[in-house]
mmCIF file of C-alpha atoms in Angstrom:
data_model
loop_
_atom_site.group_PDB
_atom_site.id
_atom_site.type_symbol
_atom_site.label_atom_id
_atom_site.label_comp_id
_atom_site.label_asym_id
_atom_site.label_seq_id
_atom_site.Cartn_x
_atom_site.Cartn_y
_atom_site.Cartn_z
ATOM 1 C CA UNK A 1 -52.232 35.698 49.428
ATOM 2 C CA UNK A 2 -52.775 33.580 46.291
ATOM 3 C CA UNK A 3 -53.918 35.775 43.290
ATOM 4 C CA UNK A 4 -53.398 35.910 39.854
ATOM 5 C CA UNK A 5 -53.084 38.853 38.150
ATOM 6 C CA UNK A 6 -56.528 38.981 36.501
ATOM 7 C CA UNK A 7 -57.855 38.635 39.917
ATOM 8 C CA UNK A 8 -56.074 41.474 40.953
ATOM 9 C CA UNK A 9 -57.027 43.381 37.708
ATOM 10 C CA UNK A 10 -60.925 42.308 38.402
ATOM 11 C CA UNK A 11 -60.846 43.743 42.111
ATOM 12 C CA UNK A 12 -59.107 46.875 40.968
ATOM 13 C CA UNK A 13 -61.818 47.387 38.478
ATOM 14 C CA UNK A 14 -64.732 47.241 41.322
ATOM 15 C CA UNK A 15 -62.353 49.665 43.438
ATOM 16 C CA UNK A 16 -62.491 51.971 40.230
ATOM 17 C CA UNK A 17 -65.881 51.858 39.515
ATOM 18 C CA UNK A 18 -67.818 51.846 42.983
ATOM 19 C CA UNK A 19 -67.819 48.413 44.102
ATOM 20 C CA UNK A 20 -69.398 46.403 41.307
ATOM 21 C CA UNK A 21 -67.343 42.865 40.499
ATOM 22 C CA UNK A 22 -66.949 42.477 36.519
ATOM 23 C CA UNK A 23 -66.571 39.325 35.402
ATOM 24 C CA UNK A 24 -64.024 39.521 32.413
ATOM 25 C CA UNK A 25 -64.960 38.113 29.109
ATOM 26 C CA UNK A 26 -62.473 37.837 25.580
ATOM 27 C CA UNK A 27 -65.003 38.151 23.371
ATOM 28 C CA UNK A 28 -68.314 40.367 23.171
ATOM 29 C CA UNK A 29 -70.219 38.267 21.214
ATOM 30 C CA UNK A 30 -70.339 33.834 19.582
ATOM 31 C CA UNK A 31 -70.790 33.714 16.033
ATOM 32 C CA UNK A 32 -72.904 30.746 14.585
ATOM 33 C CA UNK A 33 -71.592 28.673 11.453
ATOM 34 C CA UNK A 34 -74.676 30.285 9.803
ATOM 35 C CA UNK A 35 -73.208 34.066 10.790
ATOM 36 C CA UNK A 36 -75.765 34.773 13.723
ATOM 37 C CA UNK A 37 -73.982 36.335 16.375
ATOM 38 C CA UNK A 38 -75.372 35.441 20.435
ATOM 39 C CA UNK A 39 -73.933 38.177 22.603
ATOM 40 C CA UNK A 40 -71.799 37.608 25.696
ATOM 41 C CA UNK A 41 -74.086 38.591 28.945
ATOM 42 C CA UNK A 42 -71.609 40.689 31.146
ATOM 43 C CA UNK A 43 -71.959 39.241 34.889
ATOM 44 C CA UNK A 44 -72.101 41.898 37.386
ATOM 45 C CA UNK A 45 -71.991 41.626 41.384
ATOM 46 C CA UNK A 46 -71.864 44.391 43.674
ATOM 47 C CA UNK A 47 -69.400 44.264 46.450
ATOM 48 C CA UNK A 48 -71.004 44.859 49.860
ATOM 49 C CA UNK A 49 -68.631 47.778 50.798
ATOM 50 C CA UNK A 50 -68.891 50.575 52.185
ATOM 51 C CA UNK A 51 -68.992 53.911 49.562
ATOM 52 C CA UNK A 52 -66.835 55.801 52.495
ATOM 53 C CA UNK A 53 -64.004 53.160 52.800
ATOM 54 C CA UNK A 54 -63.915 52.717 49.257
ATOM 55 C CA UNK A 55 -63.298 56.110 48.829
ATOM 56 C CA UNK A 56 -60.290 55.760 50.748
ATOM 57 C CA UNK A 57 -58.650 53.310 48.804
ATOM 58 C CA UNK A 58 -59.416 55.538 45.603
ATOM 59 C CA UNK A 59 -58.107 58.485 47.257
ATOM 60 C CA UNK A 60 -54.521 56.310 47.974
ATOM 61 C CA UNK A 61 -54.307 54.844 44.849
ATOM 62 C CA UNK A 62 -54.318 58.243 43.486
ATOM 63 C CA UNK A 63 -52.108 59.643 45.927
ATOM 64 C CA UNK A 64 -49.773 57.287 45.623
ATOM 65 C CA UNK A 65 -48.831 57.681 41.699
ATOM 66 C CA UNK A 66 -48.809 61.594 42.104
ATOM 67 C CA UNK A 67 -46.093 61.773 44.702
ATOM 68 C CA UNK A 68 -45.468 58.165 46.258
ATOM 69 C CA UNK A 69 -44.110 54.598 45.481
ATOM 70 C CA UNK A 70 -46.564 54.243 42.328
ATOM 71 C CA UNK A 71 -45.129 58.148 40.565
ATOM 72 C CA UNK A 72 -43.376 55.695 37.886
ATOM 73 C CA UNK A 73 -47.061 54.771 36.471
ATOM 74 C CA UNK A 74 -47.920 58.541 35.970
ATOM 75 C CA UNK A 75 -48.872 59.215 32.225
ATOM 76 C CA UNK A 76 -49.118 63.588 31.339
ATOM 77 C CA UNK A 77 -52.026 64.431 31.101
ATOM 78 C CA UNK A 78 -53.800 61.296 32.145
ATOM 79 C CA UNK A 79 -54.808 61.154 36.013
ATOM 80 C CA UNK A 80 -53.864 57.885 36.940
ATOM 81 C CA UNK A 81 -54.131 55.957 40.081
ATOM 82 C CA UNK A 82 -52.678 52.771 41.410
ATOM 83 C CA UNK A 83 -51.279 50.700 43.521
ATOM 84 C CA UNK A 84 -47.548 48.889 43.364
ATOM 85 C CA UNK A 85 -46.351 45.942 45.613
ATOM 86 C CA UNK A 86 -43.400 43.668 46.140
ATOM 87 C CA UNK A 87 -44.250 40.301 46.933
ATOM 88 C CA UNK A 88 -41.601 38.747 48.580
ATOM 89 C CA UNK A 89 -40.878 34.812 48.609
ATOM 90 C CA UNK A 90 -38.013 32.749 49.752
ATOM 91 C CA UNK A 91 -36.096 30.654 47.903
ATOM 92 C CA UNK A 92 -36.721 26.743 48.189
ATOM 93 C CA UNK A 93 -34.100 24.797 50.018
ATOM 94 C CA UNK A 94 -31.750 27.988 50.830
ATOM 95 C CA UNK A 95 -33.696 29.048 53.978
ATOM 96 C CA UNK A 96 -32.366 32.415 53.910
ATOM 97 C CA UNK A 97 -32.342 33.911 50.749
ATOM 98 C CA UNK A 98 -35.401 36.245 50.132
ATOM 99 C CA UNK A 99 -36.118 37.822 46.620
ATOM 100 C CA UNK A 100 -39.766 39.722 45.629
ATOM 101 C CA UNK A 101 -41.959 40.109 42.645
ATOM 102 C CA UNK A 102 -43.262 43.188 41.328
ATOM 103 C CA UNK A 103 -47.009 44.243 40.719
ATOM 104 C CA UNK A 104 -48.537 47.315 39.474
ATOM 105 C CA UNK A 105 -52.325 48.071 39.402
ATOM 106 C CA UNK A 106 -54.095 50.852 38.775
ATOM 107 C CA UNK A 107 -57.122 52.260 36.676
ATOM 108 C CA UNK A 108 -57.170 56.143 34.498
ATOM 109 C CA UNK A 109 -58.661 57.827 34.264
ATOM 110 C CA UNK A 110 -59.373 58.608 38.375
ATOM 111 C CA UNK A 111 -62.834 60.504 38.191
ATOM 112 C CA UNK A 112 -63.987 58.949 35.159
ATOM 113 C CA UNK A 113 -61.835 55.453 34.581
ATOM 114 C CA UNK A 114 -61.730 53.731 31.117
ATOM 115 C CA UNK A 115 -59.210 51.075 31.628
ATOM 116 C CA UNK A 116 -57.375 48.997 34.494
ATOM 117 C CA UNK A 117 -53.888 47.749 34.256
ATOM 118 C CA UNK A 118 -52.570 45.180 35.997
ATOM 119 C CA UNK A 119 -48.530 44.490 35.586
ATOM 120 C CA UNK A 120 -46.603 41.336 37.206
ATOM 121 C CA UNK A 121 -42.531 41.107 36.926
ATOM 122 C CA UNK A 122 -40.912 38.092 38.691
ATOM 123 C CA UNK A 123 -38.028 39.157 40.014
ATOM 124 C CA UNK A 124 -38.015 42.915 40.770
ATOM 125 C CA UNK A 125 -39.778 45.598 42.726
ATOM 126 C CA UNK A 126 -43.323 46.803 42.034
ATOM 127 C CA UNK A 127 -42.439 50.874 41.440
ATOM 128 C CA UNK A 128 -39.233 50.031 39.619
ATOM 129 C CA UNK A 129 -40.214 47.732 36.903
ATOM 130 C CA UNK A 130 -44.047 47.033 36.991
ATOM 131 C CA UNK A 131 -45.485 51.108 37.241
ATOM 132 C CA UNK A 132 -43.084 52.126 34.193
ATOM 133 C CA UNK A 133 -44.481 48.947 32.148
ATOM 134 C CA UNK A 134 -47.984 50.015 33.120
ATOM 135 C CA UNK A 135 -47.410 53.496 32.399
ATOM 136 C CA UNK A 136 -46.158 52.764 29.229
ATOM 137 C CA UNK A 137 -49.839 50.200 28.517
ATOM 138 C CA UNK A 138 -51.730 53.296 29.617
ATOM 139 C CA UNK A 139 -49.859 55.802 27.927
ATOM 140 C CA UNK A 140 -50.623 53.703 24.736
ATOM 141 C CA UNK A 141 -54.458 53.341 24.910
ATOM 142 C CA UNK A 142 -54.796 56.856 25.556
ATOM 143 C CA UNK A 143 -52.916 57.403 22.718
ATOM 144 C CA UNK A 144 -53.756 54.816 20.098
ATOM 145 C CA UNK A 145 -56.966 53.009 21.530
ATOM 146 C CA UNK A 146 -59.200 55.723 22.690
ATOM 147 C CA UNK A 147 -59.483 58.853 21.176
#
């Protein structure tokens, strides 16, 4: 699997919010030399899944940061879910050396989510290093970003 992590952060956001496909934008808005501003259209698609299976996933992602392999992206008082992962990949011309990446993604908050977070480390495993860095990006918008 080839993705980059605002891929990853774009399907986590349709897991979050029901199945519709964001596409991600850095700006809101163009403004003209003349100071007239043309808003930025958000594109929408929604994912032919099914609400059940979907569910699911939610359900696990939540699961898994209260008491499995993702309980390092857990932020009190904030009910996070998520998902970490180790990506493993073998080292060119050795032939038998294997090392891994880390990921971390995850949305908060579960019923009701505000903001996805998707963390990449090369080198390392996805609960050990990329759910503390995400709890600690979470942690912070809850804190600082949104009241």
């Amino acid at each position: 699997v080839t993705a980059s992590p605002l891929q990853i952060a774009r399907m986590t956001a349709a897991v979050a919010n029901g199945g519709t496909l964001v596409t991600p934008h850095v700006a809101t808005g163009i403004i003209a030399p003349d100071g007239t501003v043309t808003a930025i259209e958000t594109d929408t698609k929604q994912i032919p899944v099914d609400p059940e299976a979907l569910q699911v996933v939610r359900e696990g992602m939540h699961q898994s940061v209260i008491s499995a392999a993702a309980k390092n992206a857990a932020v009190p008082g904030v009910d996070v879910a998520g998902k970490t992962g180790t990506a493993e990949f073998k080292l060119s011309g050795d032939g038998v050396t294997y090392l891994n990446h880390a990921w971390f993604t995850g949305f908060a908050p579960y019923d009701d989510p505000e903001i996805v977070v998707t963390v990449y480390f090369e080198l390392g495993w996805g609960g050990d290093l990329a759910a503390p860095a995400a709890r600690q990006i979470i942690d912070y918008f809850f804190e600082n970003v949104q009241p």
